[in-house]
Amino acid sequence: MRILFLTTAHNSMSRRAYLELTEIGHEVSVCLAIGDCEMIQAVEKHGPDLIVAPMLKKAIPESIWRNYTCLIVHPGIKGDRGPSSLDWAILNGAEEWGVTVLQASEEMDAGDIWASVNFSMRNASKSNLYRHEATEAAMKALLQAVDRFEKGEYIPEPLDYSKPDVKGSLHVPMKQSDRAIDWSESTERIARKIRSADSQPGVLDQIFGESYYLYGAHEEDILKGQPGDVIARRDGAICRATGDGAIWITHLKRKSDAHNTYFKVPATTVLGDKLKDVPEIPLAFDDSYAGRTYREIWYEEHNNVGYLHFDFYNGAMSTDQCNRLRLAYLSALKRDTKVIVLIGGSDFWSNGIHLNVIEAAESPADESWNNIHAINDLIREIVTTESHLVISSMQGSAGAGGVILALAADFVYARKGIVLNPHYKGMGSLYGSEYWTYLLPRRVRSEIAQELTENCISLGTNTAVRIGLIDEAFGENVYEYCSKVSVLAEKLAQRTDYGHLLERKRRMRMEDERIKPLEQYREEELAKMHENFYSPDSLYHEARKRFVYKICPTCSEVEIYNISSLLPEPVL
Ligand code: COA
């Protein structure tokens, strides 16, 4: 079928839906729902058999939904209505939630139901639930709904609150007053409020007499203080006392003025000197402390395998974060283990250099330069590791240099269903570094490498495996995925030919180095990046600004290239 997406953003949900539907043979076009006019024009241009809205904040114009079946992916259980579905589910402590695919009609979210899939809730932020349980449920429901529509026999179910399985209700949009924090409340309650608004819009609160939106909540088990006081800082985050303990907050956004001057950055960057009397309470990455607290990097060891976790908010890696991770990696290499597993965050593995921290720097060009060197230094250590076999384990999606970071390891595994964007061009024609000119062609045919980077292709895990970008993808959820990675890593450490594998890796690296030194790849890439960062006519700074300030695109057409013609035949 010809399917047209009308979507507020071609975000993680929309990209995943695109990949799922094209993989089963549908022809999908994407229109950003900037306004009624753009939506109507897109429908006229594409003449779709079906319209799908994977993430839509606007109503579809009547002239469209009266003439075409429009399936809306709504992140709520049957009967739930309103724009703050997941927010209310988290704040009210729902134990079960769901995604419903319903038909656009006169009343918002009240159309006939085509499919609905429920899931168990976890103690996680709205964006984390959205990127995991909600996305998985949405894909199941959407594929079922599209299949039902295509077969033409299914009669969608009118919304009827008297049915026992219709348990949702109409919820008003959540306001800041609904989430307002009283710091004498429990840690659990405050964390729930922050998580209900993370990643957007954040909970508005006062710190040192000024207004900020709060993001990135982590419960703390040991530190205590006067409710509301900022009692500690660590790795960019601040810790505030609550009624029964304390909570870490990793990111803040100053309340915007009329010019929308502010964006989300690490809390200590925003508060600066105001924190001069607040103690830094470090926690070493290899400290065996097992209670609840905030740590971005931590290490554990089992059966000859070292697991190095790095969970950076939004997968963005600043100069400081790259340096800390590199030092932790070097330290992990000194341990008497055989395999190192690099485990990125559950939301994102990595999205490359930290564009928000760069934007906030006094000289964004200098900070871009420092950041790219820092991520390159980290990657060089991984590529040149001779003492261990290294596995990259991607539970979450990855973009730009973050994908290339994964390729530095000897084995690359991913959770089934994540989305990979191994390209830089979309960020103001950024050339990219991270040794991509070495690492990408090492895994995929050169014409595919060219297609991926030049045409900004998003890849699902099936395709990523088929083209050789990654080795394997598995797991229906994070738990299943991580368990299998541990099994694979421990088996690798026990292999009788482990020594041979390590030796082969050393020889291959030496041979690669002889053909072209790693340093030369870096110099050539950085020469182009220097131009991107420092040339007055570079498009990168403007593109980064638009990304960081979330300036809406002005063009509704999303051009998507396909690499299917270059794909090898599937192995049967
Ligand atoms: N630096 C800072 N923040 C980043 C980031 C980066 N490199 N990459 C993503 N983010 C943030 C986004 O601003 C967004 O923030 P918010 O939800 O807290 O407001 C969040 O991560 C999720 O990103 P979003 O773009 O909504 O996710 P997506 O799944 O739709 O798209 C990407 C994923 C990777 C395609 C997209 O985020 C992207 O293009 N990122 C930039 C990658 C890049 O150019 N890196 C620099 C070169 S190495």
Coordinates of C-alpha atoms and ligand atoms in Angstrom, one line a residue:
M1 CA 0.0 0.0 0.0
R2 CA 1.0 3.6 -0.4
I3 CA 1.0 5.0 3.2
L4 CA 1.5 8.6 4.1
F5 CA 2.8 9.6 7.6
L6 CA 1.5 12.9 9.0
T7 CA 3.7 13.5 12.0
T8 CA 4.8 16.3 14.2
A9 CA 8.4 15.1 14.0
H10 CA 10.0 12.2 12.3
N11 CA 11.1 11.1 15.7
S12 CA 12.2 7.7 17.1
M13 CA 8.6 6.3 16.9
S14 CA 8.0 7.6 13.4
R15 CA 11.4 6.3 12.2
R16 CA 10.7 2.9 13.7
A17 CA 7.2 2.8 12.2
Y18 CA 8.7 3.8 8.8
L19 CA 11.2 1.0 9.0
E20 CA 8.7 -1.6 10.1
L21 CA 6.2 -0.8 7.4
T22 CA 8.7 -0.5 4.5
E23 CA 10.3 -3.8 5.6
I24 CA 7.0 -5.6 4.9
G25 CA 6.7 -3.9 1.5
H26 CA 4.6 -0.8 2.0
E27 CA 5.7 2.4 0.3
V28 CA 5.8 5.1 2.9
S29 CA 6.2 8.9 2.5
V30 CA 6.6 11.3 5.4
C31 CA 5.1 14.7 5.8
L32 CA 5.8 16.9 8.8
A33 CA 2.5 18.2 10.1
I34 CA 3.5 21.9 10.1
G35 CA 0.1 23.2 9.3
D36 CA -3.3 22.2 7.6
C37 CA -2.1 23.5 4.2
E38 CA 1.0 21.3 4.2
M39 CA -1.0 18.2 5.3
I40 CA -3.6 18.8 2.5
Q41 CA -0.9 19.4 -0.1
A42 CA 0.9 16.2 0.9
V43 CA -2.3 14.1 0.7
E44 CA -3.0 15.6 -2.8
K45 CA 0.6 14.9 -3.9
H46 CA 0.9 11.3 -2.6
G47 CA -2.7 10.1 -3.0
P48 CA -2.2 7.5 -0.3
D49 CA -4.2 4.3 0.4
L50 CA -3.8 4.9 4.1
I51 CA -2.7 7.8 6.3
V52 CA -0.8 7.1 9.6
A53 CA 0.0 9.6 12.3
P54 CA 2.8 8.1 14.4
M55 CA 3.2 11.2 16.6
L56 CA 0.8 14.0 16.0
K57 CA 0.1 17.0 18.2
K58 CA -2.2 18.7 15.7
A59 CA -5.7 17.7 14.5
I60 CA -5.9 16.3 11.0
P61 CA -8.0 18.6 8.8
E62 CA -11.6 17.4 8.3
S63 CA -11.2 17.4 4.5
I64 CA -8.6 14.7 5.0
W65 CA -10.1 12.4 7.6
R66 CA -13.5 12.5 5.8
N67 CA -12.0 11.2 2.6
Y68 CA -9.1 8.9 3.8
T69 CA -8.7 6.5 6.7
C70 CA -6.3 8.1 9.1
L71 CA -4.8 5.9 11.8
I72 CA -3.6 7.8 14.9
V73 CA -1.1 6.2 17.2
H74 CA -2.2 7.3 20.6
P75 CA 0.0 6.5 23.6
G76 CA -2.8 5.5 25.9
I77 CA -5.0 2.6 26.8
K78 CA -8.5 2.1 25.2
G79 CA -10.7 5.0 26.1
D80 CA -7.8 7.3 27.2
R81 CA -8.0 10.7 25.6
G82 CA -6.1 14.0 25.7
P83 CA -2.5 15.2 25.0
S84 CA -0.9 14.1 28.4
S85 CA -1.5 10.4 28.4
L86 CA 1.8 9.0 29.6
D87 CA 2.2 12.0 31.9
W88 CA -1.0 11.2 33.8
A89 CA -0.2 7.4 33.7
I90 CA 3.1 8.1 35.4
L91 CA 1.9 10.7 37.9
N92 CA -1.1 8.5 38.9
G93 CA 1.1 5.5 39.3
A94 CA -0.8 3.3 36.7
E95 CA 0.4 -0.3 36.8
E96 CA -0.6 -1.0 33.3
W97 CA -0.7 1.3 30.3
G98 CA -1.0 0.9 26.5
V99 CA -1.0 2.3 23.0
T100 CA -4.2 2.5 20.9
V101 CA -4.4 2.9 17.2
L102 CA -7.6 4.8 16.5
Q103 CA -9.2 6.4 13.5
A104 CA -9.2 10.2 13.2
S105 CA -12.7 11.7 13.6
E106 CA -14.5 14.8 14.7
E107 CA -13.6 14.4 18.3
M108 CA -9.9 14.2 19.3
D109 CA -8.9 10.6 20.3
A110 CA -12.5 9.4 20.3
G111 CA -12.5 7.7 16.9
D112 CA -13.0 4.0 16.2
I113 CA -10.4 1.7 17.6
W114 CA -8.3 -0.5 15.1
A115 CA -6.0 -2.1 17.6
S116 CA -4.7 -1.7 21.2
V117 CA -1.8 -3.2 23.0
N118 CA -1.1 -2.9 26.8
F119 CA 2.2 -3.1 28.7
S120 CA 3.3 -3.1 32.4
M121 CA 4.5 0.2 33.7
R122 CA 8.0 0.7 35.2
N123 CA 9.5 3.4 37.4
A124 CA 11.0 5.3 34.4
S125 CA 10.8 8.7 32.7
K126 CA 8.2 9.4 30.1
S127 CA 10.7 9.4 27.3
N128 CA 12.2 6.1 28.5
L129 CA 8.8 4.5 28.6
Y130 CA 8.0 6.1 25.2
R131 CA 11.2 4.7 23.6
H132 CA 10.8 1.2 25.0
E133 CA 7.4 -0.2 26.1
A134 CA 5.3 2.4 24.2
T135 CA 7.2 2.0 21.0
E136 CA 7.1 -1.8 21.1
A137 CA 3.4 -1.7 21.9
A138 CA 2.8 0.9 19.2
M139 CA 4.6 -1.2 16.5
K140 CA 2.5 -4.3 17.4
A141 CA -0.8 -2.3 17.4
L142 CA 0.1 -0.4 14.2
L143 CA 1.1 -3.5 12.2
Q144 CA -2.1 -5.2 13.3
A145 CA -4.2 -2.2 12.4
V146 CA -2.5 -1.8 9.0
D147 CA -3.0 -5.5 8.3
R148 CA -6.6 -5.3 9.3
F149 CA -7.2 -2.2 7.1
E150 CA -5.4 -3.9 4.1
K151 CA -7.5 -7.0 4.4
G152 CA -10.6 -4.9 4.3
E153 CA -12.8 -7.1 6.5
Y154 CA -12.2 -5.7 9.9
I155 CA -14.8 -3.4 11.4
P156 CA -13.1 -1.0 13.9
E157 CA -14.6 -0.9 17.3
P158 CA -16.5 2.3 18.3
L159 CA -15.4 3.9 21.6
D160 CA -17.8 2.6 24.2
Y161 CA -17.0 3.3 27.8
S162 CA -19.5 0.6 29.0
K163 CA -17.2 -2.1 27.7
P164 CA -15.1 -3.7 30.4
D165 CA -11.8 -3.5 28.5
V166 CA -12.3 0.3 27.9
K167 CA -10.7 1.5 31.1
G168 CA -9.3 4.9 30.0
S169 CA -11.0 8.3 30.3
L170 CA -10.6 11.9 29.0
H171 CA -7.7 13.7 30.7
V172 CA -7.2 17.4 30.6
P173 CA -3.7 18.6 29.5
M174 CA -1.4 18.4 32.4
K175 CA -0.4 21.7 33.8
Q176 CA 2.7 22.7 35.8
S177 CA 0.5 23.1 38.9
D178 CA -0.4 19.4 38.6
R179 CA 3.3 18.5 38.8
A180 CA 4.4 21.2 41.3
I181 CA 7.0 19.9 43.8
D182 CA 6.7 20.4 47.6
W183 CA 10.2 19.3 48.7
S184 CA 8.9 17.9 52.0
E185 CA 7.2 15.2 49.9
S186 CA 8.7 11.8 49.6
T187 CA 11.6 11.1 47.1
E188 CA 9.3 8.6 45.4
R189 CA 6.6 11.2 44.8
I190 CA 9.0 13.9 43.6
A191 CA 10.8 11.5 41.3
R192 CA 7.4 10.5 39.8
K193 CA 6.6 14.2 39.1
I194 CA 9.9 14.9 37.4
R195 CA 9.7 11.6 35.4
S196 CA 6.2 12.5 34.2
A197 CA 7.6 15.6 32.5
D198 CA 10.9 14.2 31.2
S199 CA 12.1 14.8 28.5
Q200 CA 9.4 17.5 27.9
P201 CA 8.3 20.0 29.3
G202 CA 10.2 19.5 32.6
V203 CA 8.9 20.3 36.0
L204 CA 9.1 24.0 36.8
D205 CA 10.7 24.7 40.1
Q206 CA 12.7 27.3 42.0
I207 CA 16.4 26.9 42.8
F208 CA 18.3 29.7 44.7
G209 CA 15.3 31.9 44.0
E210 CA 15.2 31.4 40.2
S211 CA 12.9 29.4 38.0
Y212 CA 14.2 26.3 36.2
Y213 CA 12.7 23.2 34.5
L214 CA 14.1 20.0 36.1
Y215 CA 15.1 16.8 34.2
G216 CA 16.9 13.5 34.9
A217 CA 15.8 12.3 38.3
H218 CA 17.8 9.7 40.2
E219 CA 16.8 8.6 43.8
E220 CA 19.6 8.8 46.4
D221 CA 19.7 6.4 49.4
I222 CA 22.3 8.0 51.7
L223 CA 22.5 11.7 51.5
K224 CA 20.0 13.7 53.5
G225 CA 19.3 17.4 54.4
Q226 CA 16.8 20.1 54.8
P227 CA 14.0 19.5 52.2
G228 CA 14.7 21.6 49.1
D229 CA 18.4 22.3 49.9
V230 CA 21.0 21.6 47.3
I231 CA 23.2 19.3 49.3
A232 CA 25.7 17.8 46.8
R233 CA 26.9 17.8 43.2
R234 CA 28.5 15.1 41.0
D235 CA 29.4 14.9 37.4
G236 CA 27.2 17.8 36.3
A237 CA 24.2 16.9 38.5
I238 CA 22.9 18.4 41.7
C239 CA 21.4 16.5 44.7
R240 CA 18.4 18.1 46.6
A241 CA 17.0 16.9 49.9
T242 CA 13.4 15.7 50.0
G243 CA 11.0 14.9 52.9
D244 CA 12.5 11.4 53.4
G245 CA 15.9 11.4 51.6
A246 CA 17.3 13.1 48.5
I247 CA 17.1 13.1 44.7
W248 CA 19.7 13.9 42.0
I249 CA 18.7 16.1 39.1
T250 CA 21.0 15.9 36.1
H251 CA 19.7 18.7 33.8
L252 CA 18.1 22.1 34.1
K253 CA 16.6 24.6 31.7
R254 CA 16.2 28.1 32.8
K255 CA 12.6 29.3 32.4
S256 CA 12.4 30.9 29.0
D257 CA 11.8 34.5 28.3
A258 CA 9.9 35.8 25.3
H259 CA 12.9 35.0 23.0
N260 CA 13.2 31.4 24.0
T261 CA 16.8 31.9 25.0
Y262 CA 17.3 28.8 27.0
F263 CA 17.8 25.1 26.5
K264 CA 18.6 22.0 28.5
V265 CA 22.1 21.6 29.9
P266 CA 23.8 19.8 32.8
A267 CA 22.6 21.3 36.1
T268 CA 26.0 22.5 37.4
T269 CA 26.6 24.3 34.1
V270 CA 23.4 26.3 34.6
L271 CA 24.0 27.1 38.2
G272 CA 27.7 27.8 38.0
D273 CA 29.0 29.9 40.9
K274 CA 25.7 29.5 42.9
L275 CA 27.1 26.1 43.8
K276 CA 30.4 27.2 45.2
D277 CA 29.5 26.1 48.7
V278 CA 27.9 22.9 47.6
P279 CA 30.3 19.9 48.1
E280 CA 31.3 17.7 45.2
I281 CA 30.6 14.1 46.3
P282 CA 32.3 11.9 43.8
L283 CA 31.6 8.2 43.4
A284 CA 34.3 6.2 41.5
F285 CA 33.1 4.3 38.5
D286 CA 34.4 1.1 40.0
D287 CA 33.1 1.6 43.5
S288 CA 31.0 -1.4 44.4
Y289 CA 28.2 0.7 46.1
A290 CA 24.9 -0.9 45.1
G291 CA 22.3 1.5 46.5
R292 CA 20.4 4.0 44.6
T293 CA 22.3 7.1 43.6
Y294 CA 23.4 9.0 40.5
R295 CA 26.3 7.6 38.4
E296 CA 26.8 7.9 34.6
I297 CA 29.7 5.5 34.4
W298 CA 30.0 2.3 36.4
Y299 CA 31.8 -1.0 36.1
E300 CA 31.1 -4.5 37.2
E301 CA 32.8 -7.8 36.6
H302 CA 31.6 -11.4 36.2
N303 CA 33.3 -14.6 35.0
N304 CA 36.2 -12.9 33.2
V305 CA 34.0 -10.2 31.7
G306 CA 34.2 -6.5 32.6
Y307 CA 31.0 -4.6 31.9
L308 CA 31.6 -0.8 31.5
H309 CA 28.3 1.0 31.6
F310 CA 27.9 4.6 30.4
D311 CA 24.4 6.1 30.6
F312 CA 24.6 9.7 29.3
Y313 CA 21.4 11.7 29.2
N314 CA 20.1 11.6 25.6
G315 CA 23.3 9.8 24.6
A316 CA 25.1 13.1 24.2
M317 CA 28.8 12.9 25.2
S318 CA 30.5 16.1 26.2
T319 CA 34.3 16.6 26.3
D320 CA 34.3 15.8 30.1
Q321 CA 32.1 12.7 29.7
C322 CA 34.3 11.3 26.9
N323 CA 37.4 11.9 29.0
R324 CA 35.9 10.3 32.0
L325 CA 34.7 7.3 30.0
R326 CA 38.2 7.0 28.4
L327 CA 39.9 6.9 31.8
A328 CA 37.3 4.3 33.1
Y329 CA 38.0 2.2 29.9
L330 CA 41.7 2.4 30.4
S331 CA 41.3 1.3 34.0
A332 CA 39.0 -1.6 33.0
L333 CA 41.7 -2.8 30.6
K334 CA 44.1 -3.2 33.6
R335 CA 41.8 -5.7 35.2
D336 CA 42.5 -9.4 34.8
T337 CA 39.6 -10.1 32.5
K338 CA 39.3 -11.3 28.9
V339 CA 36.3 -9.4 27.5
I340 CA 35.1 -5.9 28.0
V341 CA 31.4 -5.1 27.2
L342 CA 30.6 -1.5 26.6
I343 CA 27.0 -0.8 27.6
G344 CA 25.5 2.5 26.7
G345 CA 22.3 4.0 28.2
S346 CA 18.9 2.3 27.9
D347 CA 17.5 5.3 26.0
F348 CA 20.4 5.9 23.7
W349 CA 23.7 4.1 23.2
S350 CA 25.3 7.4 22.0
N351 CA 24.4 10.3 19.8
G352 CA 28.0 11.6 19.5
I353 CA 29.3 15.0 20.7
H354 CA 27.2 17.0 23.1
L355 CA 25.5 19.7 21.0
N356 CA 23.8 21.4 23.9
V357 CA 27.0 21.7 25.9
I358 CA 28.8 23.0 22.8
E359 CA 26.0 25.6 22.3
A360 CA 26.3 26.8 25.9
A361 CA 30.1 27.2 25.6
E362 CA 31.8 30.6 25.3
S363 CA 33.2 29.5 22.0
P364 CA 31.1 26.8 20.4
A365 CA 33.7 26.3 17.7
D366 CA 36.5 25.6 20.3
E367 CA 34.2 23.4 22.4
S368 CA 33.2 21.4 19.2
W369 CA 36.9 21.0 18.5
N370 CA 37.7 19.8 22.1
N371 CA 34.7 17.5 22.1
I372 CA 35.6 15.8 18.8
H373 CA 39.2 15.2 20.0
A374 CA 37.9 13.8 23.3
I375 CA 35.5 11.3 21.5
N376 CA 38.3 10.4 19.1
D377 CA 40.7 9.8 21.9
L378 CA 38.2 7.4 23.5
I379 CA 37.6 5.6 20.2
R380 CA 41.4 5.3 19.5
E381 CA 41.8 3.5 22.8
I382 CA 39.1 1.0 21.9
V383 CA 40.4 0.4 18.4
T384 CA 43.9 -0.2 19.5
T385 CA 43.1 -2.4 22.5
E386 CA 45.3 -5.5 22.4
S387 CA 44.7 -7.0 25.8
H388 CA 41.0 -7.8 25.5
L389 CA 38.2 -8.6 23.1
V390 CA 35.7 -5.8 23.1
I391 CA 31.9 -5.9 22.6
S392 CA 29.7 -2.9 21.9
S393 CA 26.2 -3.5 23.4
M394 CA 23.5 -1.1 22.1
Q395 CA 20.3 -1.3 24.2
G396 CA 19.2 2.0 22.8
S397 CA 19.3 3.8 19.5
A398 CA 22.4 5.7 18.2
G399 CA 23.1 8.5 15.9
A400 CA 26.1 10.1 14.1
G401 CA 29.4 9.6 15.9
G402 CA 27.6 7.5 18.4
V403 CA 27.1 4.7 15.8
I404 CA 30.7 4.9 14.8
L405 CA 31.7 4.6 18.5
A406 CA 30.0 1.2 18.6
L407 CA 32.0 0.1 15.5
A408 CA 35.3 0.6 17.3
A409 CA 34.7 -2.7 19.2
D410 CA 35.4 -6.2 17.9
F411 CA 31.7 -7.3 18.1
V412 CA 28.7 -5.1 17.8
Y413 CA 25.3 -6.3 19.2
A414 CA 22.1 -4.3 19.3
R415 CA 18.6 -4.7 20.9
K416 CA 16.2 -5.7 18.1
G417 CA 14.2 -2.6 17.1
I418 CA 16.6 0.2 17.9
V419 CA 17.2 2.7 15.1
L420 CA 20.7 3.6 13.8
N421 CA 21.5 6.9 12.1
P422 CA 25.2 6.5 11.0
H423 CA 25.6 9.9 9.4
Y424 CA 26.5 13.5 10.1
K425 CA 25.4 15.5 7.1
G426 CA 22.0 16.5 8.6
M427 CA 23.9 18.6 11.1
G428 CA 24.8 21.4 8.7
S429 CA 26.8 19.2 6.4
L430 CA 29.1 18.2 9.2
Y431 CA 31.9 15.9 7.7
G432 CA 32.2 13.8 10.9
S433 CA 35.2 12.2 12.6
E434 CA 35.4 9.4 15.1
Y435 CA 37.6 7.5 12.6
W436 CA 34.4 6.8 10.5
T437 CA 36.4 6.8 7.3
Y438 CA 38.2 3.7 8.7
L439 CA 35.5 2.1 10.8
L440 CA 32.5 2.2 8.5
P441 CA 34.1 0.8 5.3
R442 CA 35.7 -1.9 7.6
R443 CA 32.2 -3.2 8.1
V444 CA 30.1 -2.3 5.1
R445 CA 30.7 -2.3 1.3
S446 CA 32.0 1.1 0.2
E447 CA 29.0 2.0 -1.9
I448 CA 26.8 1.3 1.1
A449 CA 29.0 3.4 3.4
Q450 CA 28.6 6.2 0.8
E451 CA 24.8 5.8 0.7
L452 CA 24.5 5.8 4.4
T453 CA 26.5 8.9 5.0
E454 CA 25.5 10.9 1.9
N455 CA 21.8 10.2 2.1
C456 CA 21.4 10.3 5.8
I457 CA 19.8 6.8 5.9
S458 CA 18.1 5.5 9.1
L459 CA 18.6 1.8 9.6
G460 CA 16.6 -0.8 11.5
T461 CA 18.4 -3.6 13.1
N462 CA 17.4 -6.2 10.5
T463 CA 19.0 -4.1 7.7
A464 CA 22.0 -3.2 9.9
V465 CA 22.7 -6.9 10.3
R466 CA 22.2 -7.7 6.6
I467 CA 24.7 -5.1 5.5
G468 CA 27.2 -6.1 8.1
L469 CA 27.1 -2.9 10.1
I470 CA 26.4 -4.8 13.3
D471 CA 26.9 -8.5 14.0
E472 CA 23.6 -9.5 15.6
A473 CA 20.3 -8.0 16.9
F474 CA 18.1 -9.8 19.4
G475 CA 15.9 -9.5 22.5
E476 CA 12.2 -8.4 22.7
N477 CA 13.1 -6.1 25.6
V478 CA 16.1 -4.6 27.4
Y479 CA 16.1 -7.4 30.1
E480 CA 16.1 -10.2 27.5
Y481 CA 18.7 -8.4 25.4
C482 CA 21.1 -7.8 28.3
S483 CA 20.9 -11.3 29.5
K484 CA 21.8 -12.7 26.1
V485 CA 24.7 -10.3 25.8
S486 CA 26.1 -11.5 29.1
V487 CA 25.8 -15.1 27.9
L488 CA 27.6 -14.3 24.6
A489 CA 30.4 -12.3 26.4
E490 CA 31.0 -15.0 29.0
K491 CA 31.1 -17.7 26.3
L492 CA 33.6 -15.6 24.3
A493 CA 35.8 -15.3 27.4
Q494 CA 35.7 -19.1 27.8
R495 CA 36.5 -20.0 24.2
T496 CA 39.4 -22.3 23.8
D497 CA 40.6 -20.3 20.9
Y498 CA 40.4 -17.0 22.8
G499 CA 44.2 -16.5 22.5
H500 CA 44.0 -17.1 18.8
L501 CA 41.1 -14.6 18.4
L502 CA 43.1 -12.0 20.3
E503 CA 46.2 -12.7 18.2
R504 CA 44.2 -12.5 14.9
K505 CA 42.8 -9.1 16.1
R506 CA 46.3 -7.8 16.8
R507 CA 47.6 -8.9 13.4
M508 CA 44.6 -7.4 11.6
R509 CA 45.2 -4.1 13.4
M510 CA 48.9 -4.1 12.5
E511 CA 48.0 -4.8 8.9
D512 CA 45.5 -2.0 8.8
E513 CA 48.0 0.3 10.4
R514 CA 50.6 -0.6 7.8
I515 CA 48.1 0.2 5.0
K516 CA 47.1 3.5 6.4
P517 CA 47.9 4.7 10.0
L518 CA 45.0 5.5 12.2
E519 CA 46.4 8.9 12.8
Q520 CA 46.2 9.7 9.1
Y521 CA 42.4 8.9 9.1
R522 CA 42.1 11.2 12.1
E523 CA 44.1 14.1 10.5
E524 CA 42.1 13.9 7.3
E525 CA 38.8 13.9 9.0
L526 CA 39.8 16.7 11.4
A527 CA 41.0 18.9 8.6
K528 CA 37.4 18.8 7.2
M529 CA 35.9 19.2 10.7
H530 CA 38.2 22.2 11.3
E531 CA 36.5 23.9 8.3
N532 CA 33.1 22.9 9.6
F533 CA 33.8 24.4 13.0
Y534 CA 35.8 27.5 12.1
S535 CA 34.9 28.5 8.5
P536 CA 32.6 31.6 8.4
D537 CA 30.4 30.1 5.7
S538 CA 29.9 26.8 7.6
L539 CA 26.3 25.7 8.0
Y540 CA 27.1 23.6 11.1
H541 CA 26.6 26.4 13.8
E542 CA 23.2 27.4 12.4
A543 CA 22.1 23.8 12.1
R544 CA 23.2 23.1 15.7
K545 CA 21.4 26.1 17.0
R546 CA 18.2 25.0 15.3
F547 CA 18.6 21.6 16.8
V548 CA 19.3 22.7 20.3
Y549 CA 16.6 25.4 20.4
K550 CA 14.2 23.0 18.6
I551 CA 13.3 25.4 15.9
C552 CA 10.6 23.9 13.8
P553 CA 11.5 22.9 10.3
T554 CA 9.9 25.1 7.6
C555 CA 9.7 22.3 5.0
S556 CA 7.1 19.6 5.6
E557 CA 8.6 17.1 3.1
V558 CA 11.0 14.6 4.6
E559 CA 13.2 13.1 2.0
I560 CA 14.0 9.5 2.7
Y561 CA 16.4 7.4 0.7
N562 CA 16.3 3.7 0.6
I563 CA 19.2 1.4 0.3
S564 CA 17.2 -1.7 -0.6
S565 CA 18.8 -1.9 -4.1
L566 CA 22.2 -2.2 -2.5
L567 CA 21.2 -4.9 0.0
P568 CA 22.5 -8.4 -0.3
E569 CA 19.8 -11.1 -0.7
P570 CA 18.5 -12.3 2.7
V571 CA 20.0 -15.6 3.8
L572 CA 17.2 -18.1 3.9
Ligands
COA1 N1 23.7 16.4 21.7 C1 22.8 16.9 22.6 N2 21.5 16.5 22.6 C2 21.2 15.5 21.8 C3 22.1 15.0 20.8 C4 23.4 15.5 20.8 N3 24.4 15.0 20.0 N4 21.5 14.1 20.1 C5 20.2 14.0 20.5 N5 20.0 14.9 21.5 C6 18.8 15.1 22.3 C7 17.7 15.8 21.6 O1 17.9 17.2 21.7 C8 16.5 15.4 22.3 O2 16.4 16.1 23.5 P1 15.1 16.2 24.5 O3 14.2 15.1 24.1 O4 15.7 16.1 25.8 O5 14.5 17.5 24.2 C9 16.8 13.9 22.7 O6 18.2 13.8 22.6 C10 16.2 12.9 21.7 O7 16.6 13.3 20.4 P2 15.6 13.3 19.2 O8 16.2 14.1 18.1 O9 14.2 13.7 19.7 O10 15.5 11.7 18.9 P3 15.3 11.0 17.6 O11 15.2 9.6 18.0 O12 14.1 11.6 16.9 O13 16.5 11.3 16.7 C11 18.9 11.5 16.2 C12 17.8 10.8 17.0 C13 20.3 10.9 16.6 C14 18.7 11.3 14.7 C15 18.9 13.0 16.4 O14 18.8 13.2 17.8 C16 20.1 13.7 16.0 O15 20.2 14.0 14.8 N6 21.0 14.0 16.9 C17 22.2 14.8 16.6 C18 23.4 13.8 16.2 C19 24.6 14.6 15.9 O16 24.6 15.3 14.9 N7 25.6 14.5 16.7 C20 26.8 15.3 16.5 C21 27.7 14.8 15.5 S1 28.6 13.4 16.3

